[in-house]
Amino acid sequence: MAIIQPFKAVHPTADKVSLVTSRSYDDYGATELAAYLEFNPFSFLHILNPAYMNQQKIGFDKRFKAVAHKYADFKRDGILVQEEKAVLYLYQIESKNHAFIGILAGTSIKDYQDNVIKKHEDTLQYRVDLFKDYLHQTGFNTEPVLMTYNSTTALSEWIKAKSQERPLLDFSTTNKEKHTLWKIADENEIQWLQEQFKSIGDLYIADGHHRSASAELLYEQDKNSGNQNLDYFMSYLIADSNVKIYEYNRLIRDLNGFSKEDFIKKLADNFVIKSKKQELWKPKHKFEFGMYLDNDFYSLKLKEENFIFDDALSGLDAQILYKTVLQPILGIDDLRTDDRIAYVPGTKSITTIKEQVDNGEFEVGFMLFPISIKEIKDLADANLIMPPKSTFIEPKFRSGLVVYEI
């Protein structure tokens, strides 16, 4: 029984929303970031990086306080405005190939602790601690946790009808996306939606495990302060059929001392190998893997008869590649910290892998078939953790569109 909560959100004014919102801060290279900060005084990037020319010269504490001050400036200048009462939102992101639509709401720390909100990824403690400190110092968050749910006919029909109403905000971005935000302020509608999610049951984190863990850590630190906003964290709730899941492909810097011939011979113990020569080949089914090595592509089909998959993790393609190739043959034990491995999201062309191998930076590349939403949910239901960099999930939220104050 999942709880969703309206909140007194902050958002840009309609005339400036397209100027204010930005992609995630980490998406920008140094040159692009500098250009946005130089030529767009309304960009939310000014808040996220208020001392960008001197960011290497100040510590996190001073930087976070500067973020809070710049955020207050944007509110004081009327660039950002706050709702007078707690609301929910319906939010749609449309690109050329896909449309995502879901509900922005506060989700419960208690649900997170009680495993009503289910997880499938591990977290790095230093990242959790750092973002907790960021939330504590700045007093706001603008990146919701992406969660999926099992949709119902009633909820789907309500979303369809609501999306025909006049929106609060409607704008396009330079990467050719259209963003539309509808406010849900009617108390009867809010109560109805709350009942719907109570009946749906569990929620599943698709993207944002570190953000949710940081919110819990902040709650435990400050729960006696009387601040009820700490009891919730902002989430974007989207039907599990509406998310788009891409794979993360792997690049390896060397063959761990093996010759090409010996390496392929070792692979043949567990895979049926076919040369695809110069065909830009990538797997089309589960238990298939692509490989690029020495100017040729290969298909690797798992010899399933060699394996017994006794849980959701053991049958995951990313785990199979790790257990059959990366660890025993290539000697990569830690997928997070070993500098011999790098990752390329499936949103990028397969030629990216080819180019990085051809230029000598890496010796071999592996392409995976995307994980399904069912596999993610099976892992979460079994309290299992998938290998790092197994999924790249869309949609991605724009910073500065909706802000949850703490």
Coordinates of C-alpha atoms in Angstrom, one line a residue:
M1 CA 0.0 0.0 0.0
A2 CA 2.0 3.0 -1.3
I3 CA 1.4 6.5 0.0
I4 CA 1.7 9.5 -2.2
Q5 CA 1.6 13.1 -0.9
P6 CA 1.0 16.5 -2.4
F7 CA 3.5 19.2 -1.7
K8 CA 4.0 22.9 -2.0
A9 CA 6.1 22.8 -5.1
V10 CA 8.2 25.5 -6.6
H11 CA 8.4 26.0 -10.4
P12 CA 9.4 28.6 -13.0
T13 CA 7.0 31.1 -14.3
A14 CA 5.4 30.2 -17.7
D15 CA 7.2 33.0 -19.6
K16 CA 10.6 31.8 -18.4
V17 CA 10.3 28.0 -18.0
S18 CA 12.1 27.1 -21.3
L19 CA 15.0 29.3 -20.2
V20 CA 15.1 28.1 -16.6
T21 CA 15.0 24.3 -16.9
S22 CA 18.1 22.4 -17.9
R23 CA 19.3 18.9 -18.4
S24 CA 21.0 17.2 -15.5
Y25 CA 24.1 19.1 -14.4
D26 CA 26.3 16.1 -15.1
D27 CA 25.2 16.0 -18.8
Y28 CA 27.1 19.2 -19.6
G29 CA 30.7 19.4 -20.7
A30 CA 32.9 22.3 -19.4
T31 CA 32.5 24.3 -22.7
E32 CA 28.8 23.9 -23.0
L33 CA 28.2 24.7 -19.3
A34 CA 30.2 27.9 -19.6
A35 CA 28.2 28.9 -22.6
Y36 CA 24.9 28.4 -20.9
L37 CA 26.0 30.3 -17.8
E38 CA 27.4 33.1 -19.9
F39 CA 24.5 33.7 -22.2
N40 CA 21.4 32.6 -20.2
P41 CA 20.9 34.4 -16.8
F42 CA 17.7 32.5 -16.1
S43 CA 19.2 29.0 -16.4
F44 CA 18.8 26.8 -13.3
L45 CA 22.5 25.9 -13.9
H46 CA 23.3 29.2 -12.1
I47 CA 21.7 27.7 -9.0
L48 CA 23.3 24.3 -9.3
N49 CA 26.8 25.8 -10.0
P50 CA 26.8 29.3 -8.6
A51 CA 30.6 29.6 -8.4
Y52 CA 31.4 27.8 -11.6
M53 CA 34.5 29.8 -12.3
N54 CA 35.9 29.0 -8.9
Q55 CA 34.3 25.6 -8.1
Q56 CA 37.6 23.9 -7.7
K57 CA 38.7 26.5 -5.1
I58 CA 35.9 26.1 -2.6
G59 CA 34.8 23.2 -0.4
F60 CA 31.4 21.4 -0.6
D61 CA 30.1 23.3 2.5
K62 CA 30.6 26.7 0.9
R63 CA 29.4 25.5 -2.4
F64 CA 26.2 24.1 -1.0
K65 CA 25.5 27.3 0.9
A66 CA 26.1 29.3 -2.3
V67 CA 23.5 27.0 -4.1
A68 CA 21.0 27.9 -1.4
H69 CA 21.6 31.6 -1.7
K70 CA 21.3 31.5 -5.5
Y71 CA 18.1 29.6 -5.2
A72 CA 16.7 32.2 -2.8
D73 CA 17.7 34.9 -5.3
F74 CA 15.7 33.2 -8.1
K75 CA 12.6 33.0 -5.8
R76 CA 13.1 36.7 -4.7
D77 CA 13.3 37.8 -8.3
G78 CA 10.1 36.0 -9.3
I79 CA 11.9 33.6 -11.7
L80 CA 10.7 30.7 -9.5
V81 CA 7.3 30.8 -7.7
Q82 CA 5.8 28.5 -5.0
E83 CA 2.3 27.0 -4.9
E84 CA 0.1 28.4 -2.2
K85 CA -1.1 24.9 -1.2
A86 CA 0.1 21.4 -1.6
V87 CA -0.5 19.9 -5.1
L88 CA 0.4 17.0 -7.3
Y89 CA 1.3 17.2 -11.0
L90 CA 0.9 15.2 -14.2
Y91 CA 4.0 15.5 -16.3
Q92 CA 4.6 14.5 -19.9
I93 CA 7.8 14.3 -21.9
E94 CA 7.6 13.9 -25.7
S95 CA 10.5 13.1 -28.0
K96 CA 10.5 12.1 -31.6
N97 CA 10.3 8.4 -30.8
H98 CA 8.6 8.2 -27.4
A99 CA 6.2 9.9 -25.0
F100 CA 6.4 9.4 -21.2
I101 CA 3.7 10.5 -18.8
G102 CA 3.4 10.2 -15.1
I103 CA 2.6 11.8 -11.7
L104 CA 4.9 13.9 -9.6
A105 CA 4.3 13.4 -5.9
G106 CA 5.9 13.0 -2.5
T107 CA 6.6 9.4 -1.7
S108 CA 7.0 8.1 1.8
I109 CA 10.3 7.5 3.7
K110 CA 8.4 4.9 5.8
D111 CA 7.4 3.1 2.6
Y112 CA 11.1 3.2 1.5
Q113 CA 12.1 1.7 4.9
D114 CA 9.4 -0.9 4.9
N115 CA 10.2 -2.1 1.3
V116 CA 6.9 -0.9 -0.1
I117 CA 9.2 1.1 -2.3
K118 CA 11.5 -1.6 -3.8
K119 CA 15.1 -1.3 -4.8
H120 CA 17.4 -3.3 -7.2
E121 CA 20.7 -1.3 -7.2
D122 CA 23.4 -1.0 -4.6
T123 CA 24.6 2.5 -3.5
L124 CA 28.0 4.0 -2.8
Q125 CA 28.0 5.4 0.7
Y126 CA 30.1 8.4 -0.1
R127 CA 27.6 9.5 -2.7
V128 CA 24.7 9.0 -0.4
D129 CA 26.4 11.0 2.3
L130 CA 27.4 13.8 0.0
F131 CA 23.9 14.3 -1.5
K132 CA 22.4 14.1 2.0
D133 CA 24.7 17.0 3.0
Y134 CA 23.6 18.8 -0.2
L135 CA 19.9 18.4 0.7
H136 CA 20.6 19.5 4.3
Q137 CA 22.5 22.7 3.2
T138 CA 20.4 23.7 0.2
G139 CA 17.0 22.8 1.5
F140 CA 15.6 21.6 -1.8
N141 CA 15.7 18.9 -4.5
T142 CA 14.8 19.2 -8.1
E143 CA 15.6 15.7 -9.4
P144 CA 12.7 13.3 -8.6
V145 CA 13.3 9.6 -8.1
L146 CA 11.9 7.7 -11.1
M147 CA 9.5 4.9 -9.9
T148 CA 7.3 2.5 -11.8
Y149 CA 4.0 1.0 -10.8
N150 CA 1.5 -1.6 -12.1
S151 CA -1.0 0.5 -14.0
T152 CA -4.8 0.1 -13.7
T153 CA -7.4 0.8 -16.3
A154 CA -9.0 3.5 -14.0
L155 CA -5.7 5.3 -13.6
S156 CA -4.8 5.1 -17.2
E157 CA -8.1 6.5 -18.2
W158 CA -7.8 9.4 -15.7
I159 CA -4.3 10.3 -17.0
K160 CA -5.6 10.3 -20.6
A161 CA -8.5 12.6 -19.7
K162 CA -6.4 14.9 -17.5
S163 CA -3.9 15.3 -20.3
Q164 CA -6.6 16.9 -22.5
E165 CA -7.0 19.8 -20.0
R166 CA -5.2 23.1 -20.2
P167 CA -1.7 22.7 -18.8
L168 CA 0.1 24.8 -16.3
L169 CA 3.3 24.8 -18.3
D170 CA 4.0 23.8 -21.9
F171 CA 7.3 24.3 -23.6
S172 CA 9.9 22.8 -25.9
T173 CA 13.7 22.4 -25.5
T174 CA 16.7 22.6 -27.8
N175 CA 17.0 18.8 -27.9
K176 CA 13.6 18.7 -29.6
E177 CA 11.6 17.5 -26.6
K178 CA 8.2 18.8 -25.6
H179 CA 7.4 19.1 -21.9
T180 CA 3.9 19.6 -20.5
L181 CA 2.9 20.0 -16.8
W182 CA -0.6 19.9 -15.5
K183 CA -1.4 20.9 -11.9
I184 CA -3.6 18.6 -9.7
A185 CA -5.0 20.9 -7.0
D186 CA -8.5 19.6 -6.6
E187 CA -8.7 17.9 -3.2
N188 CA -11.1 15.2 -4.5
E189 CA -8.8 14.4 -7.4
I190 CA -5.8 14.2 -5.0
Q191 CA -7.7 11.9 -2.6
W192 CA -8.8 9.7 -5.5
L193 CA -5.2 9.3 -6.7
Q194 CA -4.0 8.5 -3.2
E195 CA -6.6 5.7 -3.0
Q196 CA -5.5 4.4 -6.4
F197 CA -1.9 4.1 -5.3
K198 CA -2.9 2.5 -2.0
S199 CA -4.7 -0.2 -4.1
I200 CA -1.8 -0.6 -6.5
G201 CA 0.6 -1.7 -3.8
D202 CA 4.4 -1.7 -4.3
L203 CA 6.4 0.9 -6.1
Y204 CA 9.7 0.1 -7.9
I205 CA 12.7 2.5 -8.1
A206 CA 13.8 2.6 -11.7
D207 CA 16.3 5.4 -11.4
G208 CA 17.4 7.3 -8.3
H209 CA 18.6 4.8 -5.7
H210 CA 21.2 7.3 -4.4
R211 CA 18.7 10.1 -4.2
S212 CA 16.2 8.0 -2.2
A213 CA 18.9 6.7 0.1
S214 CA 20.1 10.2 0.8
A215 CA 16.6 11.3 1.6
E216 CA 16.3 8.5 4.1
L217 CA 19.6 9.4 5.7
L218 CA 18.6 13.1 6.0
Y219 CA 15.3 12.0 7.6
E220 CA 17.2 9.9 10.2
Q221 CA 19.5 12.8 10.9
D222 CA 16.8 15.5 11.2
K223 CA 13.6 13.7 12.0
N224 CA 13.3 15.3 15.4
S225 CA 13.3 18.8 13.9
G226 CA 9.6 18.9 13.3
N227 CA 10.0 19.4 9.6
Q228 CA 7.3 17.1 8.0
N229 CA 8.7 17.6 4.5
L230 CA 11.5 15.2 5.6
D231 CA 8.9 12.4 5.7
Y232 CA 8.7 12.4 1.9
F233 CA 10.9 12.8 -1.1
M234 CA 9.8 13.8 -4.6
S235 CA 9.2 11.0 -7.2
Y236 CA 8.0 10.7 -10.7
L237 CA 5.6 7.8 -10.9
I238 CA 5.2 6.2 -14.3
A239 CA 3.5 3.0 -15.4
D240 CA 6.0 0.2 -15.8
S241 CA 5.0 -0.3 -19.4
N242 CA 5.9 3.3 -20.2
V243 CA 9.6 3.3 -19.2
K244 CA 12.3 2.8 -21.8
I245 CA 15.2 0.6 -20.7
Y246 CA 18.5 0.5 -22.5
E247 CA 21.5 -1.7 -21.9
Y248 CA 25.0 -0.6 -20.7
N249 CA 27.7 -2.0 -23.0
R250 CA 31.2 -2.9 -21.7
L251 CA 34.6 -1.9 -23.0
I252 CA 37.7 -3.7 -21.7
R253 CA 41.3 -2.3 -22.1
D254 CA 43.1 -5.6 -22.5
L255 CA 42.7 -9.3 -22.8
N256 CA 44.4 -10.0 -19.5
G257 CA 47.5 -11.6 -21.2
F258 CA 45.5 -13.8 -23.6
S259 CA 46.1 -13.8 -27.3
K260 CA 43.1 -13.2 -29.5
E261 CA 43.0 -16.9 -30.4
D262 CA 43.3 -18.2 -26.9
F263 CA 40.7 -15.7 -25.7
I264 CA 38.1 -16.8 -28.2
K265 CA 39.0 -20.5 -27.4
K266 CA 38.2 -19.7 -23.7
L267 CA 34.9 -18.1 -24.7
A268 CA 33.9 -21.2 -26.7
D269 CA 33.5 -23.1 -23.4
N270 CA 30.2 -21.3 -22.7
F271 CA 29.2 -19.6 -26.0
V272 CA 28.5 -20.5 -29.6
I273 CA 30.6 -18.0 -31.4
K274 CA 29.9 -16.7 -34.9
S275 CA 31.9 -14.1 -36.8
K276 CA 29.9 -11.3 -38.2
K277 CA 33.0 -9.7 -39.7
Q278 CA 32.2 -6.0 -40.4
E279 CA 28.5 -6.2 -39.8
L280 CA 27.5 -3.8 -37.0
W281 CA 25.9 -6.6 -35.0
K282 CA 24.2 -6.3 -31.6
P283 CA 22.2 -8.9 -29.7
K284 CA 18.5 -9.3 -30.5
H285 CA 17.5 -11.7 -27.7
K286 CA 18.3 -12.5 -24.1
F287 CA 21.3 -14.8 -23.6
E288 CA 22.9 -13.3 -26.7
F289 CA 26.0 -11.0 -26.6
G290 CA 27.8 -9.0 -29.1
M291 CA 31.6 -8.7 -29.2
Y292 CA 33.9 -6.4 -31.2
L293 CA 37.5 -7.5 -31.3
D294 CA 40.4 -6.9 -33.7
N295 CA 38.2 -5.2 -36.4
D296 CA 35.5 -7.9 -36.4
F297 CA 32.1 -8.3 -34.8
Y298 CA 31.0 -11.6 -33.2
S299 CA 27.8 -13.0 -31.9
L300 CA 28.1 -15.0 -28.7
K301 CA 25.1 -17.2 -27.9
L302 CA 25.1 -18.7 -24.4
K303 CA 25.2 -22.5 -24.1
E304 CA 22.2 -22.5 -21.8
E305 CA 22.5 -26.2 -21.1
N306 CA 25.7 -25.5 -19.2
F307 CA 23.8 -23.4 -16.6
I308 CA 21.2 -23.6 -13.9
F309 CA 19.6 -20.2 -13.1
D310 CA 18.3 -20.6 -9.6
D311 CA 17.3 -16.9 -9.0
A312 CA 16.6 -13.7 -10.8
L313 CA 20.2 -12.5 -10.5
S314 CA 21.9 -15.6 -11.9
G315 CA 19.8 -15.4 -15.1
L316 CA 20.6 -11.7 -15.8
D317 CA 22.7 -11.2 -18.9
A318 CA 24.9 -8.6 -17.2
Q319 CA 25.6 -11.1 -14.4
I320 CA 26.2 -13.9 -16.9
L321 CA 28.8 -11.9 -18.7
Y322 CA 30.5 -11.0 -15.4
K323 CA 30.5 -14.6 -14.2
T324 CA 31.6 -16.3 -17.5
V325 CA 33.9 -13.7 -19.0
L326 CA 34.8 -10.5 -17.2
Q327 CA 35.8 -12.1 -13.9
P328 CA 37.2 -15.6 -14.7
I329 CA 38.9 -14.8 -18.0
L330 CA 39.6 -11.0 -18.0
G331 CA 40.3 -10.8 -14.3
I332 CA 37.9 -8.0 -13.5
D333 CA 36.5 -8.5 -10.0
D334 CA 35.1 -5.0 -9.1
L335 CA 32.9 -3.6 -11.8
R336 CA 32.7 -0.2 -10.0
T337 CA 36.4 0.5 -9.4
D338 CA 38.5 -1.5 -11.9
D339 CA 39.9 1.1 -14.4
R340 CA 40.2 -1.6 -17.1
I341 CA 36.5 -1.5 -17.7
A342 CA 34.3 1.3 -19.1
Y343 CA 30.6 1.6 -19.9
V344 CA 28.7 2.9 -22.9
P345 CA 24.9 3.4 -22.6
G346 CA 22.7 1.8 -25.3
T347 CA 21.5 5.2 -26.3
K348 CA 24.8 5.6 -28.1
S349 CA 25.5 4.0 -31.5
I350 CA 27.4 0.8 -31.7
T351 CA 29.9 2.6 -33.7
T352 CA 31.0 4.3 -30.5
I353 CA 32.3 1.0 -29.3
K354 CA 34.0 0.2 -32.6
E355 CA 35.7 3.6 -32.7
Q356 CA 37.1 3.2 -29.1
V357 CA 38.5 -0.2 -29.8
D358 CA 39.9 0.8 -33.2
N359 CA 41.8 3.7 -31.8
G360 CA 43.5 1.4 -29.4
E361 CA 42.1 2.8 -26.1
F362 CA 40.3 -0.6 -25.5
E363 CA 41.0 -4.1 -26.7
V364 CA 37.5 -5.6 -26.8
G365 CA 33.8 -4.4 -26.5
F366 CA 30.8 -6.4 -25.4
M367 CA 27.2 -5.5 -26.3
L368 CA 24.2 -6.7 -24.2
F369 CA 20.5 -7.1 -24.8
P370 CA 18.5 -4.7 -22.6
I371 CA 17.1 -5.9 -19.3
S372 CA 13.3 -6.1 -19.2
I373 CA 11.1 -4.3 -16.6
K374 CA 10.0 -7.8 -15.4
E375 CA 13.6 -8.7 -14.6
I376 CA 14.1 -5.5 -12.6
K377 CA 10.9 -6.2 -10.6
D378 CA 11.8 -9.8 -10.0
L379 CA 15.2 -8.7 -8.7
A380 CA 13.6 -6.1 -6.4
D381 CA 10.9 -8.6 -5.2
A382 CA 13.7 -11.0 -4.2
N383 CA 15.8 -8.3 -2.5
L384 CA 18.6 -8.9 -5.0
I385 CA 21.0 -6.4 -6.4
M386 CA 21.9 -6.2 -10.0
P387 CA 25.5 -5.6 -11.2
P388 CA 26.6 -1.9 -11.6
K389 CA 25.8 -0.2 -14.9
S390 CA 23.2 -2.7 -16.0
T391 CA 20.5 -0.3 -17.1
F392 CA 20.1 3.2 -18.6
I393 CA 16.5 4.1 -18.1
E394 CA 14.4 6.9 -19.6
P395 CA 12.7 9.3 -19.1
K396 CA 15.2 11.8 -17.7
F397 CA 13.8 14.8 -15.7
R398 CA 14.8 18.4 -16.3
S399 CA 16.4 20.3 -13.4
G400 CA 14.5 23.3 -12.2
L401 CA 11.0 22.4 -13.6
V402 CA 9.6 21.3 -10.2
V403 CA 11.3 21.8 -6.9
Y404 CA 10.6 19.9 -3.6
E405 CA 11.6 22.1 -0.6
I406 CA 12.8 20.4 2.5

